[in-house]
């Protein structure tokens, strides 16, 4: 009886067209929730980079944001006693100037965080607060990055390049990722507590 | 996942990453990175569409003062450039030919090393078993090397078209040139490499982590 069943199974499997098997495999991959999230994440990141490379985005978002960071960090530095001038998106002194360019504007970190929050399956209210608080946190973090880099340029110039490239670039992306992971974990726990209270 | 466990893993990540940074700063670390970077370039992007020739070599100790740490030199010539120099030498009845290759520095840490350090730290701090970690490190190493080779190809494509008059090589189609230039802006950006390393880590490791299982 068991043998017969096996035979009939083999027969149906071999008679299935290859395209249908391929379609089933794709469906199987897509039906996995983690795969769905990863595919959406990668797709949206590609879309972000296409948008980011456009002149419209560079002129309409990147430059104004860089100028905003320069203004705020310049004001903070002036308030604590540094004689710094803000020129467009640069912080200048008599001996040097640091320019806030692509990569130092924190846009990539924001994009990772926003995409992660938007695609994560949870309540809209939670997403809204995450976007609001997360954006503020990442912008504050970027301000801290700019001010700390200025500090290094003034006091320990030999470490500026190391801090700029090896430390802050990775620190910013990792802190974005860890914030996202903490938030995902928090929403999951909240969901489980809610489910438990409903069953009780 | 337990919050305490997550904080421990984050601590481990930073410990590992900064250890890799320190390791890379040693003279042996710099030398090995530059060597591997040159090997990738010379192995996968030594010729270019329509006659381009590219070679990569580490900076010598004598040249070091002119360049940054981790820099390597990229030299670009083309078969057309060599042929034209030969022709000119024949006409001038010279026995030697003069070729001036275009060369520029490329930083092996910014364009490669940092991605590896970031990726390896992420994988090692992920709570998965050592077999999975080793496999992920191996696959990630190959994928990131492929990314670096692709970066070379796009950068060379963009540069060779800038010097069309010298090389007479590279793509002729305007749309392809436009696409390569646009892609070059994105792909040469350090953040792109870090985000790619992050995505590779997500694809290889994320499914096996407890946080992901609860989704």
CSV table of C-alpha atoms in Angstrom, one decimal:
chain,number,residue,atom,x,y,z
A,1,UNK,CA,0.0,0.0,0.0
A,2,UNK,CA,2.8,2.3,1.0
A,3,UNK,CA,4.7,1.4,-2.2
A,4,UNK,CA,1.7,2.2,-4.4
A,5,UNK,CA,1.4,5.6,-2.7
A,6,UNK,CA,5.0,6.4,-3.4
A,7,UNK,CA,4.7,5.4,-7.0
A,8,UNK,CA,1.6,7.6,-7.6
A,9,UNK,CA,3.4,10.5,-5.9
A,10,UNK,CA,6.5,10.0,-8.2
A,11,UNK,CA,4.2,10.0,-11.2
A,12,UNK,CA,2.5,13.3,-10.3
A,13,UNK,CA,5.8,14.9,-9.5
A,14,UNK,CA,7.5,13.9,-12.8
A,15,UNK,CA,4.4,15.0,-14.8
A,16,UNK,CA,4.4,18.5,-13.2
A,17,UNK,CA,5.8,21.0,-15.7
A,18,UNK,CA,9.2,22.5,-14.8
A,19,UNK,CA,7.8,26.1,-14.9
A,20,UNK,CA,5.2,25.1,-12.3
A,21,UNK,CA,8.0,23.6,-10.0
A,22,UNK,CA,9.9,26.9,-10.4
A,23,UNK,CA,6.8,28.9,-9.6
A,24,UNK,CA,6.2,26.7,-6.5
A,25,UNK,CA,9.8,27.3,-5.4
A,26,UNK,CA,9.4,31.1,-5.8
A,27,UNK,CA,6.1,31.0,-3.9
A,28,UNK,CA,7.7,28.9,-1.2
A,29,UNK,CA,10.5,31.5,-0.8
A,30,UNK,CA,8.0,34.4,-0.9
A,31,UNK,CA,5.6,32.8,1.6
A,32,UNK,CA,8.4,32.8,4.2
A,33,UNK,CA,7.9,36.0,6.3
A,34,UNK,CA,11.6,36.7,6.8
A,35,UNK,CA,12.3,36.3,3.1
A,36,UNK,CA,9.4,38.7,2.3
A,37,UNK,CA,11.0,41.3,4.7
A,38,UNK,CA,14.5,40.8,3.2
A,39,UNK,CA,13.2,41.1,-0.4
A,40,UNK,CA,11.2,44.3,0.5
A,41,UNK,CA,14.2,45.7,2.3
A,42,UNK,CA,16.7,45.1,-0.6
A,43,UNK,CA,14.1,46.4,-3.1
A,44,UNK,CA,13.5,49.6,-1.2
A,45,UNK,CA,17.3,50.1,-0.5
A,46,UNK,CA,17.9,49.9,-4.3
A,47,UNK,CA,15.1,52.4,-4.9
A,48,UNK,CA,16.6,54.7,-2.2
A,49,UNK,CA,20.1,54.6,-3.9
A,50,UNK,CA,18.5,55.4,-7.4
A,51,UNK,CA,16.7,58.3,-5.8
A,52,UNK,CA,19.8,59.4,-3.8
A,53,UNK,CA,21.9,59.6,-7.0
A,54,UNK,CA,19.4,61.9,-8.7
A,55,UNK,CA,20.2,65.6,-9.0
A,56,UNK,CA,16.8,66.4,-7.6
A,57,UNK,CA,17.5,64.5,-4.3
A,58,UNK,CA,21.1,65.8,-4.0
A,59,UNK,CA,19.9,69.4,-4.5
A,60,UNK,CA,16.6,69.2,-2.8
A,61,UNK,CA,17.4,67.0,0.2
A,62,UNK,CA,21.1,66.3,0.7
A,63,UNK,CA,22.4,69.9,0.5
A,64,UNK,CA,19.6,71.6,2.6
A,65,UNK,CA,20.1,68.8,5.3
A,66,UNK,CA,23.8,69.3,5.3
A,67,UNK,CA,23.4,73.1,5.7
A,68,UNK,CA,20.9,72.4,8.5
A,69,UNK,CA,23.5,70.2,10.3
A,70,UNK,CA,26.2,72.8,9.7
A,71,UNK,CA,24.0,75.6,11.2
A,72,UNK,CA,23.0,73.6,14.3
A,73,UNK,CA,26.4,72.2,15.0
A,74,UNK,CA,28.0,75.6,14.3
A,75,UNK,CA,25.7,77.2,16.8
A,76,UNK,CA,26.4,74.6,19.5
A,77,UNK,CA,30.2,74.9,19.0
A,78,UNK,CA,29.9,78.7,19.2
A,79,UNK,CA,27.9,78.4,22.3
A,80,UNK,CA,30.6,76.3,24.0
A,81,UNK,CA,33.3,78.8,23.0
A,82,UNK,CA,34.7,77.7,19.7
A,83,UNK,CA,35.3,80.4,17.1
A,84,UNK,CA,33.7,78.6,14.2
A,85,UNK,CA,32.1,80.1,11.1
A,86,UNK,CA,29.3,78.4,9.2
A,87,UNK,CA,29.8,78.7,5.4
A,88,UNK,CA,27.1,76.9,3.4
A,89,UNK,CA,27.5,73.2,4.5
A,90,UNK,CA,31.0,73.7,6.1
A,91,UNK,CA,32.3,74.5,9.5
A,92,UNK,CA,35.4,76.8,9.1
A,93,UNK,CA,38.1,78.2,11.3
A,94,UNK,CA,41.1,80.3,10.3
A,95,UNK,CA,43.2,77.2,9.8
A,96,UNK,CA,40.8,74.5,8.4
A,97,UNK,CA,37.3,73.8,7.3
A,98,UNK,CA,35.3,70.6,7.5
A,99,UNK,CA,32.5,70.1,5.0
A,100,UNK,CA,29.4,68.0,5.7
A,101,UNK,CA,29.2,65.9,2.5
A,102,UNK,CA,27.6,62.7,1.4
A,103,UNK,CA,28.1,60.1,4.0
A,104,UNK,CA,28.2,62.6,6.9
A,105,UNK,CA,24.6,63.7,6.5
A,106,UNK,CA,23.2,60.5,8.1
A,107,UNK,CA,20.7,60.0,5.2
A,108,UNK,CA,21.7,56.4,4.7
A,109,UNK,CA,21.1,55.5,8.3
A,110,UNK,CA,17.8,57.3,8.2
A,111,UNK,CA,16.9,55.3,5.1
A,112,UNK,CA,17.8,52.0,6.7
A,113,UNK,CA,15.8,52.8,9.8
A,114,UNK,CA,12.7,54.1,7.9
A,115,UNK,CA,12.7,51.1,5.5
A,116,UNK,CA,13.1,48.7,8.4
A,117,UNK,CA,10.2,50.3,10.3
A,118,UNK,CA,7.9,50.6,7.3
A,119,UNK,CA,8.2,47.0,6.2
A,120,UNK,CA,8.0,45.5,9.7
A,121,UNK,CA,4.6,43.9,10.3
A,122,UNK,CA,3.2,45.8,13.3
A,123,UNK,CA,0.6,48.4,14.3
A,124,UNK,CA,0.7,51.7,12.4
A,125,UNK,CA,0.7,53.7,15.7
A,126,UNK,CA,3.9,51.9,16.8
A,127,UNK,CA,5.5,52.6,13.4
A,128,UNK,CA,4.6,56.3,13.6
A,129,UNK,CA,6.2,56.7,17.0
A,130,UNK,CA,9.2,54.7,15.9
A,131,UNK,CA,9.7,56.9,12.8
A,132,UNK,CA,9.3,60.0,14.9
A,133,UNK,CA,11.6,59.1,17.8
A,134,UNK,CA,14.1,57.1,15.6
A,135,UNK,CA,14.5,60.1,13.2
A,136,UNK,CA,15.1,62.5,16.1
A,137,UNK,CA,17.6,60.1,17.7
A,138,UNK,CA,19.5,59.5,14.5
A,139,UNK,CA,19.6,63.2,13.7
A,140,UNK,CA,20.9,63.9,17.2
A,141,UNK,CA,23.5,61.2,16.8
A,142,UNK,CA,24.6,62.8,13.5
A,143,UNK,CA,25.0,66.1,15.2
A,144,UNK,CA,27.1,64.5,17.9
A,145,UNK,CA,29.2,62.9,15.1
A,146,UNK,CA,29.8,66.3,13.4
A,147,UNK,CA,30.7,68.0,16.7
A,148,UNK,CA,32.9,65.2,17.8
A,149,UNK,CA,34.8,65.2,14.5
A,150,UNK,CA,35.3,69.0,14.8
A,151,UNK,CA,36.6,68.4,18.3
A,152,UNK,CA,39.1,65.8,17.0
A,153,UNK,CA,40.2,68.1,14.2
A,154,UNK,CA,41.0,70.8,16.7
A,155,UNK,CA,42.5,68.8,19.6
A,156,UNK,CA,43.8,65.5,18.2
A,157,UNK,CA,44.1,66.1,14.4
A,158,UNK,CA,46.1,62.9,13.9
A,159,UNK,CA,43.0,60.9,14.9
A,160,UNK,CA,40.6,62.8,12.7
A,161,UNK,CA,40.8,60.5,9.6
A,162,UNK,CA,40.5,57.4,11.7
A,163,UNK,CA,37.5,58.7,13.5
A,164,UNK,CA,35.9,60.0,10.4
A,165,UNK,CA,36.3,56.9,8.2
A,166,UNK,CA,36.8,53.9,10.4
A,167,UNK,CA,34.9,54.8,13.6
A,168,UNK,CA,31.9,57.0,12.8
A,169,UNK,CA,30.8,55.5,9.4
A,170,UNK,CA,30.5,52.1,10.9
A,171,UNK,CA,29.2,53.3,14.3
A,172,UNK,CA,26.4,55.2,12.7
A,173,UNK,CA,25.2,52.3,10.6
A,174,UNK,CA,25.5,49.8,13.4
A,175,UNK,CA,23.7,52.1,15.9
A,176,UNK,CA,20.9,52.5,13.3
A,177,UNK,CA,20.7,48.7,13.0
A,178,UNK,CA,20.8,48.1,16.7
A,179,UNK,CA,18.1,50.7,17.3
A,180,UNK,CA,16.0,48.9,14.7
A,181,UNK,CA,16.6,45.5,16.3
A,182,UNK,CA,15.7,46.9,19.8
A,183,UNK,CA,12.5,48.3,18.4
A,184,UNK,CA,11.5,45.1,16.6
A,185,UNK,CA,12.2,43.1,19.8
A,186,UNK,CA,10.1,45.6,21.8
A,187,UNK,CA,7.1,45.5,19.4
A,188,UNK,CA,7.3,41.6,19.4
A,189,UNK,CA,7.2,41.5,23.2
A,190,UNK,CA,4.4,44.0,23.3
A,191,UNK,CA,2.5,41.9,20.8
A,192,UNK,CA,3.0,38.7,22.9
A,193,UNK,CA,1.9,40.4,26.1
A,194,UNK,CA,-1.3,41.7,24.3
A,195,UNK,CA,-2.0,38.2,22.9
A,196,UNK,CA,-1.5,36.6,26.4
A,197,UNK,CA,-3.8,39.1,28.0
A,198,UNK,CA,-6.5,38.4,25.4
A,199,UNK,CA,-6.2,34.6,25.9
A,200,UNK,CA,-6.3,35.0,29.7
B,1,UNK,CA,15.6,37.9,22.4
B,2,UNK,CA,16.6,38.9,25.9
B,3,UNK,CA,17.6,42.6,26.0
B,4,UNK,CA,20.7,41.8,28.1
B,5,UNK,CA,21.8,39.2,25.5
B,6,UNK,CA,21.3,41.8,22.7
B,7,UNK,CA,23.4,44.4,24.6
B,8,UNK,CA,26.2,41.7,25.2
B,9,UNK,CA,26.2,40.9,21.5
B,10,UNK,CA,26.4,44.6,20.6
B,11,UNK,CA,29.3,45.0,23.0
B,12,UNK,CA,31.0,42.0,21.3
B,13,UNK,CA,30.4,43.5,17.9
B,14,UNK,CA,32.2,46.8,18.8
B,15,UNK,CA,35.0,44.8,20.5
B,16,UNK,CA,35.5,42.7,17.4
B,17,UNK,CA,35.2,45.6,15.0
B,18,UNK,CA,37.7,47.8,16.8
B,19,UNK,CA,40.1,44.8,17.0
B,20,UNK,CA,39.9,44.4,13.2
B,21,UNK,CA,40.5,48.2,12.8
B,22,UNK,CA,43.6,48.0,15.1
B,23,UNK,CA,44.8,44.9,13.3
B,24,UNK,CA,44.5,46.6,9.9
B,25,UNK,CA,46.5,49.6,11.2
B,26,UNK,CA,49.6,47.4,11.7
B,27,UNK,CA,52.2,47.4,8.9
B,28,UNK,CA,51.5,43.7,8.2
B,29,UNK,CA,47.7,44.4,8.1
B,30,UNK,CA,48.2,47.3,5.6
B,31,UNK,CA,50.5,45.3,3.4
B,32,UNK,CA,48.1,42.3,3.3
B,33,UNK,CA,45.1,44.4,2.5
B,34,UNK,CA,46.9,46.2,-0.3
B,35,UNK,CA,48.2,42.9,-1.7
B,36,UNK,CA,44.7,41.3,-1.7
B,37,UNK,CA,43.1,44.4,-3.2
B,38,UNK,CA,45.7,44.5,-6.0
B,39,UNK,CA,45.3,40.7,-6.5
B,40,UNK,CA,41.5,41.2,-7.0
B,41,UNK,CA,42.1,44.0,-9.5
B,42,UNK,CA,44.8,42.2,-11.4
B,43,UNK,CA,42.9,38.9,-11.5
B,44,UNK,CA,39.4,40.1,-12.4
B,45,UNK,CA,39.7,43.6,-14.0
B,46,UNK,CA,43.1,43.6,-15.8
B,47,UNK,CA,41.5,44.1,-19.2
B,48,UNK,CA,38.6,46.3,-20.1
B,49,UNK,CA,36.0,46.4,-22.9
B,50,UNK,CA,37.5,47.3,-26.3
B,51,UNK,CA,41.3,47.1,-25.5
B,52,UNK,CA,41.7,48.7,-22.1
B,53,UNK,CA,44.6,47.3,-19.9
B,54,UNK,CA,44.6,47.9,-16.2
B,55,UNK,CA,47.2,47.0,-13.6
B,56,UNK,CA,47.3,47.5,-9.8
B,57,UNK,CA,50.3,47.6,-7.5
B,58,UNK,CA,50.9,48.5,-3.9
B,59,UNK,CA,52.7,51.7,-3.0
B,60,UNK,CA,56.4,51.3,-2.4
B,61,UNK,CA,58.1,52.6,0.7
B,62,UNK,CA,59.7,55.4,-1.3
B,63,UNK,CA,56.4,56.6,-2.6
B,64,UNK,CA,54.6,56.4,0.7
B,65,UNK,CA,55.1,60.0,1.6
B,66,UNK,CA,53.0,61.1,-1.4
B,67,UNK,CA,50.1,58.9,-0.6
B,68,UNK,CA,47.7,57.9,2.2
B,69,UNK,CA,47.9,54.7,4.3
B,70,UNK,CA,46.4,51.7,2.5
B,71,UNK,CA,46.6,53.4,-0.9
B,72,UNK,CA,47.5,51.3,-4.0
B,73,UNK,CA,48.2,52.6,-7.5
B,74,UNK,CA,45.9,51.8,-10.5
B,75,UNK,CA,47.5,52.2,-14.0
B,76,UNK,CA,45.4,52.4,-17.1
B,77,UNK,CA,46.6,52.0,-20.7
B,78,UNK,CA,45.0,50.5,-23.8
B,79,UNK,CA,46.1,48.5,-26.8
B,80,UNK,CA,45.1,51.4,-29.0
B,81,UNK,CA,47.4,53.7,-27.0
B,82,UNK,CA,50.3,51.3,-27.3
B,83,UNK,CA,49.7,50.8,-31.0
B,84,UNK,CA,49.6,54.6,-31.6
B,85,UNK,CA,52.9,55.0,-29.6
B,86,UNK,CA,54.5,52.3,-31.7
B,87,UNK,CA,53.4,54.0,-34.9
B,88,UNK,CA,54.8,57.3,-33.7
B,89,UNK,CA,58.1,55.7,-32.7
B,90,UNK,CA,58.4,54.1,-36.1
B,91,UNK,CA,57.7,57.4,-37.9
B,92,UNK,CA,60.3,59.1,-35.7
B,93,UNK,CA,62.7,56.1,-36.2
B,94,UNK,CA,63.0,55.6,-32.5
B,95,UNK,CA,63.9,52.3,-30.9
B,96,UNK,CA,61.8,52.8,-27.8
B,97,UNK,CA,58.2,53.9,-27.4
B,98,UNK,CA,56.9,56.4,-24.9
B,99,UNK,CA,53.6,55.5,-23.1
B,100,UNK,CA,52.3,57.6,-20.3
B,101,UNK,CA,49.6,55.5,-18.5
B,102,UNK,CA,47.0,57.3,-16.5
B,103,UNK,CA,47.4,56.4,-12.9
B,104,UNK,CA,45.4,57.2,-9.7
B,105,UNK,CA,45.5,56.0,-6.1
B,106,UNK,CA,42.7,53.8,-4.6
B,107,UNK,CA,42.4,53.2,-0.9
B,108,UNK,CA,42.2,49.5,0.0
B,109,UNK,CA,40.8,50.2,3.5
B,110,UNK,CA,38.0,52.6,2.4
B,111,UNK,CA,37.1,50.6,-0.7
B,112,UNK,CA,37.4,47.1,0.8
B,113,UNK,CA,38.9,46.5,4.2
B,114,UNK,CA,36.3,48.3,6.2
B,115,UNK,CA,33.5,46.2,4.6
B,116,UNK,CA,35.2,43.0,5.6
B,117,UNK,CA,35.8,44.2,9.1
B,118,UNK,CA,32.2,45.3,9.5
B,119,UNK,CA,30.8,42.1,8.0
B,120,UNK,CA,33.1,39.7,9.9
B,121,UNK,CA,32.2,41.5,13.2
B,122,UNK,CA,28.5,41.2,12.5
B,123,UNK,CA,28.7,37.5,11.7
B,124,UNK,CA,30.9,36.6,14.7
B,125,UNK,CA,28.6,38.4,17.2
B,126,UNK,CA,25.4,36.8,15.8
B,127,UNK,CA,24.0,34.1,18.1
B,128,UNK,CA,24.4,31.2,15.6
B,129,UNK,CA,26.6,28.1,15.8
B,130,UNK,CA,30.2,28.2,14.7
B,131,UNK,CA,29.6,26.0,11.6
B,132,UNK,CA,27.0,28.5,10.4
B,133,UNK,CA,29.4,31.4,11.3
B,134,UNK,CA,32.3,29.9,9.3
B,135,UNK,CA,30.0,29.2,6.3
B,136,UNK,CA,28.6,32.8,6.4
B,137,UNK,CA,32.1,34.3,6.7
B,138,UNK,CA,33.2,32.2,3.7
B,139,UNK,CA,30.2,33.1,1.5
B,140,UNK,CA,30.3,36.7,2.6
B,141,UNK,CA,34.0,36.9,1.8
B,142,UNK,CA,33.4,35.7,-1.7
B,143,UNK,CA,30.4,38.1,-2.2
B,144,UNK,CA,32.2,41.1,-0.9
B,145,UNK,CA,35.3,40.3,-3.0
B,146,UNK,CA,32.8,40.2,-6.0
B,147,UNK,CA,31.5,43.6,-5.0
B,148,UNK,CA,35.0,45.0,-4.8
B,149,UNK,CA,35.8,43.6,-8.3
B,150,UNK,CA,32.6,45.1,-9.6
B,151,UNK,CA,33.5,48.5,-8.0
B,152,UNK,CA,36.9,48.2,-9.9
B,153,UNK,CA,35.1,47.5,-13.2
B,154,UNK,CA,32.7,50.4,-12.8
B,155,UNK,CA,35.4,52.8,-11.7
B,156,UNK,CA,37.7,51.8,-14.5
B,157,UNK,CA,34.8,52.1,-17.0
B,158,UNK,CA,34.0,55.6,-15.8
B,159,UNK,CA,37.7,56.7,-15.8
B,160,UNK,CA,38.6,55.2,-19.2
B,161,UNK,CA,35.7,57.1,-20.8
B,162,UNK,CA,37.0,60.3,-19.2
B,163,UNK,CA,40.3,59.8,-21.1
B,164,UNK,CA,38.8,58.7,-24.4
B,165,UNK,CA,41.3,60.8,-26.4
B,166,UNK,CA,44.3,59.0,-24.9
B,167,UNK,CA,42.9,55.4,-24.8
B,168,UNK,CA,40.5,55.2,-27.7
B,169,UNK,CA,39.0,52.4,-25.6
B,170,UNK,CA,35.9,51.8,-23.5
B,171,UNK,CA,32.2,52.0,-24.3
B,172,UNK,CA,31.0,54.2,-27.1
B,173,UNK,CA,27.3,54.0,-26.4
B,174,UNK,CA,26.2,57.2,-24.6
B,175,UNK,CA,23.4,55.5,-22.6
B,176,UNK,CA,25.9,52.9,-21.3
B,177,UNK,CA,28.4,55.6,-20.4
B,178,UNK,CA,25.7,57.6,-18.6
B,179,UNK,CA,24.6,54.4,-16.7
B,180,UNK,CA,28.2,53.6,-15.7
B,181,UNK,CA,28.8,57.1,-14.4
B,182,UNK,CA,25.6,57.1,-12.4
B,183,UNK,CA,26.4,53.7,-11.0
B,184,UNK,CA,30.0,54.8,-10.2
B,185,UNK,CA,28.6,57.6,-8.0
B,186,UNK,CA,26.5,55.1,-6.0
B,187,UNK,CA,29.0,52.2,-5.9
B,188,UNK,CA,32.1,54.2,-4.9
B,189,UNK,CA,30.3,55.7,-2.0
B,190,UNK,CA,31.6,54.0,1.2
B,191,UNK,CA,28.1,53.7,2.7
B,192,UNK,CA,27.0,51.6,-0.2
B,193,UNK,CA,29.6,49.0,0.6
B,194,UNK,CA,28.6,49.0,4.3
B,195,UNK,CA,24.9,48.6,3.4
B,196,UNK,CA,25.8,45.8,1.0
B,197,UNK,CA,27.7,44.1,3.8
B,198,UNK,CA,24.7,44.6,6.1
B,199,UNK,CA,22.4,43.0,3.5
B,200,UNK,CA,24.7,40.0,3.0
B,201,UNK,CA,24.7,39.5,6.8
B,202,UNK,CA,20.9,39.8,6.9
B,203,UNK,CA,20.5,37.2,4.1
B,204,UNK,CA,23.0,34.8,5.5
B,205,UNK,CA,22.4,35.1,9.3
B,206,UNK,CA,19.1,36.9,10.0
B,207,UNK,CA,16.9,33.8,9.5
B,208,UNK,CA,18.7,31.9,12.1
B,209,UNK,CA,18.5,34.5,14.8
B,210,UNK,CA,15.9,34.4,17.6
B,211,UNK,CA,14.6,37.9,16.9
B,212,UNK,CA,13.7,36.9,13.4
B,213,UNK,CA,12.0,33.7,14.6
B,214,UNK,CA,9.4,35.7,16.6
B,215,UNK,CA,8.2,37.8,13.6
